[in-house]
Short mmCIF file of C-alpha atoms in Angstrom, two decimals:
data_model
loop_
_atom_site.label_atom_id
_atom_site.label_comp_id
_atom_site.label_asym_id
_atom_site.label_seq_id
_atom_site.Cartn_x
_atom_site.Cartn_y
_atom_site.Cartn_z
CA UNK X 1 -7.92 15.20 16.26
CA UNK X 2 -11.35 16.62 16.37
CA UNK X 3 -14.49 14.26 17.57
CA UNK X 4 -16.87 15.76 15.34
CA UNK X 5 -14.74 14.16 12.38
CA UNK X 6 -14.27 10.60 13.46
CA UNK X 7 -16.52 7.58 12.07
CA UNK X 8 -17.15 4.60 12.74
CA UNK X 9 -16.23 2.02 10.06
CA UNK X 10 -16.89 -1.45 12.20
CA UNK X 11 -20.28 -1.12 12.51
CA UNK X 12 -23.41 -1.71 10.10
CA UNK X 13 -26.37 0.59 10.26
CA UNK X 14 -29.22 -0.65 11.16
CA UNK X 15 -32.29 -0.73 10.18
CA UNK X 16 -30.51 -1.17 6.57
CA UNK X 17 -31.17 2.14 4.75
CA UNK X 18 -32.46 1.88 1.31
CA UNK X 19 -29.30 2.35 -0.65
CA UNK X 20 -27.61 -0.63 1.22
CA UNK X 21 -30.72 -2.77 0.73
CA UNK X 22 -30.22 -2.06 -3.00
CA UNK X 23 -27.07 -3.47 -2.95
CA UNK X 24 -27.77 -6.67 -1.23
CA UNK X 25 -30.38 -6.82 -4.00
CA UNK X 26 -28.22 -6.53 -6.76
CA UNK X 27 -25.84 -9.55 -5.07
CA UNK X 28 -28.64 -11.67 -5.12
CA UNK X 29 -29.13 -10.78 -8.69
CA UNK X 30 -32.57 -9.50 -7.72
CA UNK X 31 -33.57 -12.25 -6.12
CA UNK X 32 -36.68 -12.29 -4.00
CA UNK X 33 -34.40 -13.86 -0.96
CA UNK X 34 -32.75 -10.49 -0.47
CA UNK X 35 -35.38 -9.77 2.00
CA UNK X 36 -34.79 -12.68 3.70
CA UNK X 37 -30.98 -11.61 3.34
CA UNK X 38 -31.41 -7.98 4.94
CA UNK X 39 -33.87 -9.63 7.98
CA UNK X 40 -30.81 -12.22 8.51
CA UNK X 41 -28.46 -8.48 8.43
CA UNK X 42 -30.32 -6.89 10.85
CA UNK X 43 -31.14 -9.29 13.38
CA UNK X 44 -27.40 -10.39 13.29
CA UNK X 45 -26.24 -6.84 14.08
CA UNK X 46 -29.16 -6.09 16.69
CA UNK X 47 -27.81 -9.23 18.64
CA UNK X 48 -24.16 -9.14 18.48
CA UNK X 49 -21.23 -7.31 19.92
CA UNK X 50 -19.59 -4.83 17.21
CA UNK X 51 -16.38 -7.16 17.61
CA UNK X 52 -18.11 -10.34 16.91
CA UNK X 53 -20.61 -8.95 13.97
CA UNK X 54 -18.43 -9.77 11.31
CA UNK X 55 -18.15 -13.77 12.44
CA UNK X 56 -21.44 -13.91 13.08
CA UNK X 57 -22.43 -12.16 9.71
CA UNK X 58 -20.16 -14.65 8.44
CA UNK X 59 -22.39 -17.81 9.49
CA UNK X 60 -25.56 -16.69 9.23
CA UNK X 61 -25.32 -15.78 5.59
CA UNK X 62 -23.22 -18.23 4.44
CA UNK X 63 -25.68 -20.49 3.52
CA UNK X 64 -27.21 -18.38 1.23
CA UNK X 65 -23.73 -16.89 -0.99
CA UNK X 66 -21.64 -19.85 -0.37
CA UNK X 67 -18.23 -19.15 -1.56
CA UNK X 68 -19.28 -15.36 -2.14
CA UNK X 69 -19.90 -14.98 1.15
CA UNK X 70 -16.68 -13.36 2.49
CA UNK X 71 -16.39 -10.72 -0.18
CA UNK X 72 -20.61 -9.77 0.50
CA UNK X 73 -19.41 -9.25 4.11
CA UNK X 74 -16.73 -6.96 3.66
CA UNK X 75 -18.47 -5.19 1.07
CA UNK X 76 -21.19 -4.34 3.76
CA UNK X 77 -19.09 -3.24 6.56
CA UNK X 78 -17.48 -1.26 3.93
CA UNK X 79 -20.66 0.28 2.50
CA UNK X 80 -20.69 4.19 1.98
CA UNK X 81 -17.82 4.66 4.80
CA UNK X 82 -15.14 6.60 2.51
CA UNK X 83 -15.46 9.05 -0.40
CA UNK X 84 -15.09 7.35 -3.75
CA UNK X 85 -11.31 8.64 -4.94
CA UNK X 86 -13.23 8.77 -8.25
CA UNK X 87 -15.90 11.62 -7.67
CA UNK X 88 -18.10 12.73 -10.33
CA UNK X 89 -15.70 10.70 -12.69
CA UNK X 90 -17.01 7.74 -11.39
CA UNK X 91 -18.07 5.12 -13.37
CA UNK X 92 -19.73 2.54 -10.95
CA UNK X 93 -22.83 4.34 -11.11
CA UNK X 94 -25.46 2.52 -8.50
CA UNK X 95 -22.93 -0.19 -7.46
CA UNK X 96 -20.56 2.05 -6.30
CA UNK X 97 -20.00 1.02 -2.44
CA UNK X 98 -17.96 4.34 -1.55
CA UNK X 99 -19.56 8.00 -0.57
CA UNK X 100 -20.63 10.48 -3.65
CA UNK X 101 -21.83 14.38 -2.73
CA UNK X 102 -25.01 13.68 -4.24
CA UNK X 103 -26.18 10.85 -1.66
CA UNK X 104 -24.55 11.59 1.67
CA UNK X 105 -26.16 13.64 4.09
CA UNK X 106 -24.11 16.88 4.59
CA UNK X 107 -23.10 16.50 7.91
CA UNK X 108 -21.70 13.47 7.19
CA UNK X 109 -20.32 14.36 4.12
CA UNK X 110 -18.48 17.30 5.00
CA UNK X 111 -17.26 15.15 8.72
CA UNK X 112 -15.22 12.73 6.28
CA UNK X 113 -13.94 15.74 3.63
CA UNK X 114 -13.02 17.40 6.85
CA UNK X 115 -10.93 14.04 8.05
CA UNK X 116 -9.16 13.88 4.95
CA UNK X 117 -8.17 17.30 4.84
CA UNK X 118 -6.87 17.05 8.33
CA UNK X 119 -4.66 13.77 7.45
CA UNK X 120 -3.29 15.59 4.28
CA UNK X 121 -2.24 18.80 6.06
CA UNK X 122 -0.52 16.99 8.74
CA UNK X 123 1.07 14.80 6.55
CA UNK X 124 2.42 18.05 4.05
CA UNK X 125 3.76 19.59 7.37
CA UNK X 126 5.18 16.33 8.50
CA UNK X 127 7.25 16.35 5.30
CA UNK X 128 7.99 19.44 4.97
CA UNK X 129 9.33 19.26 8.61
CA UNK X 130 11.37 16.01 7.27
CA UNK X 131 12.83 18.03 4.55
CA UNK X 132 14.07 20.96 6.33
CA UNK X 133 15.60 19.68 8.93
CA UNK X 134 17.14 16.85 7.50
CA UNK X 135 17.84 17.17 3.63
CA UNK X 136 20.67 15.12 3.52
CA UNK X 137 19.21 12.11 5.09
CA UNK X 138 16.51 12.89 2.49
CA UNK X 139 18.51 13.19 -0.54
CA UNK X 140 20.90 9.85 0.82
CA UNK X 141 17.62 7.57 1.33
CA UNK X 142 16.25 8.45 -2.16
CA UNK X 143 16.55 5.08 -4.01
CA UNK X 144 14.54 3.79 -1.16
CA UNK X 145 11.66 4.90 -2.86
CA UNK X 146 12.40 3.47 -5.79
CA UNK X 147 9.87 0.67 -4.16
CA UNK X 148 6.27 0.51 -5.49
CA UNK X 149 5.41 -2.88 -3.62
CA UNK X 150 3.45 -2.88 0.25
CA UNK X 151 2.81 -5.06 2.41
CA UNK X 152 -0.34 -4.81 4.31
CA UNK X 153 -0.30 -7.24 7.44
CA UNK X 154 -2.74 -8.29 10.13
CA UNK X 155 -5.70 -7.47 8.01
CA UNK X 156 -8.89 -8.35 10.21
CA UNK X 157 -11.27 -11.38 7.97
CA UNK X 158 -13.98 -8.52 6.41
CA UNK X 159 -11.01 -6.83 5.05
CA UNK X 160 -9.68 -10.31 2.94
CA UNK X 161 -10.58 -9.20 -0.14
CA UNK X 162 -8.84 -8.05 -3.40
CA UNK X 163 -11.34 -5.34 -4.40
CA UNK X 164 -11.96 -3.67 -1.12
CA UNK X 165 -8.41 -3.52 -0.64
CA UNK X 166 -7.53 -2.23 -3.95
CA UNK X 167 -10.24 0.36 -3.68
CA UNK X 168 -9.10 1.51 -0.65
CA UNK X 169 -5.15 1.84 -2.02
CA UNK X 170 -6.26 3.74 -4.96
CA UNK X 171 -6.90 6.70 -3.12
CA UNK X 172 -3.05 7.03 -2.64
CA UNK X 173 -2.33 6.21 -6.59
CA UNK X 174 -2.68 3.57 -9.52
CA UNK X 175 -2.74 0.05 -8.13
CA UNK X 176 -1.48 -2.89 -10.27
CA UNK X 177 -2.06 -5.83 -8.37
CA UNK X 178 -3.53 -6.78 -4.88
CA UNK X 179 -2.41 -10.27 -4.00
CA UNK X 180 -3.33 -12.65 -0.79
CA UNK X 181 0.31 -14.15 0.68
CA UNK X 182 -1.49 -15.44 3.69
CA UNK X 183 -4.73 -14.95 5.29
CA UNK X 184 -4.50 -11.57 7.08
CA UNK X 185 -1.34 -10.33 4.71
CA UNK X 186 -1.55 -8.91 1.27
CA UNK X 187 0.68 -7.57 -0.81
CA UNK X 188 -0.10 -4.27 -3.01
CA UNK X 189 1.41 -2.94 -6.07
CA UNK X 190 1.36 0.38 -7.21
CA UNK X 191 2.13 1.89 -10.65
CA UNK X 192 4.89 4.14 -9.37
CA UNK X 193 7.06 4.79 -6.28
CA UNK X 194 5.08 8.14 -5.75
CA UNK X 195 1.97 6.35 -4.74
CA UNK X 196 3.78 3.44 -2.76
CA UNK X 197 5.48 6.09 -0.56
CA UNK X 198 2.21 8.29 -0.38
CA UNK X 199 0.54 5.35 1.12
CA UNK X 200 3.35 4.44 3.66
CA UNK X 201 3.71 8.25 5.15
CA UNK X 202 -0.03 8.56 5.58
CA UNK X 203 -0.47 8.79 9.18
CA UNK X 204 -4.26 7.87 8.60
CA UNK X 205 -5.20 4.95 10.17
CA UNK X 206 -5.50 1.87 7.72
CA UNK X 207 -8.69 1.12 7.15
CA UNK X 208 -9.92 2.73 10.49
CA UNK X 209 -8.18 0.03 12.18
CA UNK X 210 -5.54 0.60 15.14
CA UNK X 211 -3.23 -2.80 14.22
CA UNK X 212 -3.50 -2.61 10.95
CA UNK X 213 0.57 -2.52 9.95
CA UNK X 214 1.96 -1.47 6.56
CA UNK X 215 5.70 -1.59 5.29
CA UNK X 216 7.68 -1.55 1.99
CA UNK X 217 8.16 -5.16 0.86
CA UNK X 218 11.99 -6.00 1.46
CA UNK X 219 11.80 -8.39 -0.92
CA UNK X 220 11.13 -7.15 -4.45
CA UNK X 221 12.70 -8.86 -7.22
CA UNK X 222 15.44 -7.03 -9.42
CA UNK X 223 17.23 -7.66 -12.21
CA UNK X 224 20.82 -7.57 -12.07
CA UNK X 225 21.48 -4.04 -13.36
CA UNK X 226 18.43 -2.71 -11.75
CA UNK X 227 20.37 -4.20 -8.33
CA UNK X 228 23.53 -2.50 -10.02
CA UNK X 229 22.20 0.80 -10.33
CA UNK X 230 20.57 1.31 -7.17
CA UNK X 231 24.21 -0.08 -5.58
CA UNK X 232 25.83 2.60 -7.83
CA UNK X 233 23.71 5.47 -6.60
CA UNK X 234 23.75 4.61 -2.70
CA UNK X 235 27.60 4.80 -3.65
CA UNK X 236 27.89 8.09 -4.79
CA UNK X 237 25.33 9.38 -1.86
CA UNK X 238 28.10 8.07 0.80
CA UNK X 239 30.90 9.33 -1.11
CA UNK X 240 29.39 12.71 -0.75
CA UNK X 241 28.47 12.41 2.59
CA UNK X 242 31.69 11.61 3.56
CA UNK X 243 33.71 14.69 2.08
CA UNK X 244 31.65 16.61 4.77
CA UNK X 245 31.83 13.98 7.50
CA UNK X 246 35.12 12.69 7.55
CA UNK X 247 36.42 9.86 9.67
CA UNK X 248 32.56 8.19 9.38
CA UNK X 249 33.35 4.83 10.10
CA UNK X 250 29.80 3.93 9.73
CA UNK X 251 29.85 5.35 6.22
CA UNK X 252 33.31 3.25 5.06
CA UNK X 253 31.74 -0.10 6.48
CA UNK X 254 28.26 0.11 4.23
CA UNK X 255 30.92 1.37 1.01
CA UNK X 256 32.74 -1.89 1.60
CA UNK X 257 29.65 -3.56 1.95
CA UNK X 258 28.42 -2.45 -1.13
CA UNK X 259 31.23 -2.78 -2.64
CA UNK X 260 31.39 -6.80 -2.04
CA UNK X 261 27.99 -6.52 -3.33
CA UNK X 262 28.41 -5.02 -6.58
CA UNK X 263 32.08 -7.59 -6.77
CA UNK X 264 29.49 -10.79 -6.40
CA UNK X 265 26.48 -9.52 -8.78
CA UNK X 266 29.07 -8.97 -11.86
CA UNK X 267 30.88 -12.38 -11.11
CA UNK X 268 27.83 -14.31 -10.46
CA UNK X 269 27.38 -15.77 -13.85
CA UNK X 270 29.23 -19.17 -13.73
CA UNK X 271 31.26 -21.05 -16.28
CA UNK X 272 31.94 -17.78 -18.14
CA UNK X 273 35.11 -16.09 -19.18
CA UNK X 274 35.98 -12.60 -17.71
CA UNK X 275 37.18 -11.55 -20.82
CA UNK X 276 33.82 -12.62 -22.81
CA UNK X 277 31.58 -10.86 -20.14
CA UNK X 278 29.51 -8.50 -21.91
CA UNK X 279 28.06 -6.08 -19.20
CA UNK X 280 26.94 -2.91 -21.37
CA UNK X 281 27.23 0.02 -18.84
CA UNK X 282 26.66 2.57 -21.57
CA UNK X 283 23.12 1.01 -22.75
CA UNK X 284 21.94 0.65 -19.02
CA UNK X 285 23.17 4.10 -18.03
CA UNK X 286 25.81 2.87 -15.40
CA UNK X 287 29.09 4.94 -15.26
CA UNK X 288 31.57 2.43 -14.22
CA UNK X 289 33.41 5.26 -13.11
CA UNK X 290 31.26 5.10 -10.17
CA UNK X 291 32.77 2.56 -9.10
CA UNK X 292 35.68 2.57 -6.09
CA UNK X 293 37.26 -0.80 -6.76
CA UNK X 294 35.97 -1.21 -10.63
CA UNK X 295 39.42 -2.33 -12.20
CA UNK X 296 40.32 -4.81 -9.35
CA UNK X 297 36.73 -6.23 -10.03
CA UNK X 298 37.37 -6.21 -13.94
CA UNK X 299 40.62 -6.79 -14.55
CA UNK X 300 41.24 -10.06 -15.44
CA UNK X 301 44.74 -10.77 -14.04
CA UNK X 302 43.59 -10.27 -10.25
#
């Protein structure tokens, strides 16, 4: 990738130019110790390492936001470093702490359009690539993105917090919820699957950040004819596959496996007769037809 186009998003400018000094402000709620506050900023940043600012941030302004301290601290190292995903739409006005046209420089401005147009032409050739030379994989691995949840892991502390992080995600799509599961980990929810995968492809570094690591969460809770579906589907894909590749035993020991599946969701429900099982296939579009082994599951003298 080009030089010219890289930024740096670990370090704080210094001295503090106006627009960041207004912010500070406005999280003091125009208190008079903001001053003191941006003195405190700048010193900290002359004096430290760029991989020990944000600690040291950390403690020397602590005792001035208390609990609000954290989110202040990401909020500055975050401070007009990517375009706001909202543009002109944008309804943040002044406390907006993303990049608008109208206040960058135009160098700088035009480095960071420039990066993102880079990321999103690789990443249309890189699927496009995908889909050519492999369309079957493509078309067999489609309910995997039937997943709208991500896991974000090893998150460095001025990142730990819900608002930067959901700003940040919204670039890719809608986000629903941004939730803490440990310090360093968060888990992100988009509106649709779309956005989800848009966000896992990008080959943009998170954040900036080299070990930054993203994945689909494994562990997303279905309902039982959600599960059903999905099992149905993955089905017919290796049924298909295999009237082309015969003699796949790879393919015949995941269609037993799902098969066992799909045998233990439908008898899971305890202390119930067979015969009074109401499972409405019809009303939640399964075609029970689908099904290899559906009248040894069913039928209730096996």
């Amino acid at each position: 990738m080009n030089e010219e186009i890289k930024r740096n998003t670990n370090r704080i400018t210094i001295p503090l130019p106006d627009a960041l000094r207004n912010m500070v402000k406005r999280e003091m709620n125009d208190s008079d110790e903001y001053k003191r506050i941006c003195c405190v900023i700048e010193e900290t940043v002359a004096e430290n390492d760029e991989n020990d600012c944000y600690a040291a941030l950390l403690e020397k302004i602590e005792p001035y936001l208390k609990d609000k301290t954290r989110n202040f601290v990401g909020k500055l190292f975050m401070f007009k470093k990517r375009i706001c995903r909202d543009g002109e739409r944008c309804k943040r006005g002044d406390n907006c702490i993303f990049l608008h046209e109208n206040e960058a420089e135009g160098a700088d401005y035009k480095n960071i359009e420039a990066r993102r147009e880079v990321f999103n032409n690789n990443n249309n050739n890189i699927r496009k690539r995908e889909f050519e030379t492999e369309p079957n994989k493509r078309i067999k691995n489609d309910t995997k993105f039937s997943n709208k949840e991500v896991i974000l892991n090893n998150l460095p502390e001025d990142l730990w917090d819900d608002v930067i992080i959901s700003d940040y995600c919204k670039e890719f799509g809608s986000v629903s919820e941004v939730r803490m599961l440990k310090p360093g980990k968060y888990l992100i929810k988009f509106f649709d699957p779309s956005s989800a995968y848009k966000f896992i492809s990008s080959t943009e570094k998170t954040f900036g950040r080299e070990n930054i690591k993203k994945f689909y969460n494994k562990f997303v809770r279905k309902g039982k004819e959600e599960i059903l579906q999905d099992l149905f589907d993955e089905q017919k894909c290796l049924l298909q596959e295999m009237q082309s590749i015969l003699g796949s035993e790879a393919s015949f020991v995941r269609l037993r496996a799902i098969c066992i599946k799909i045998r233990s969701l439908v008898n899971s429900e305890e202390n119930s007769d067979r015969e009074n099982k109401n499972i409405n296939f019809k009303d939640n579009g399964i075609n029970k037809k689908n099904s290899v082994y559906f009248n040894s599951f069913f039928n209730p003298t096996n």
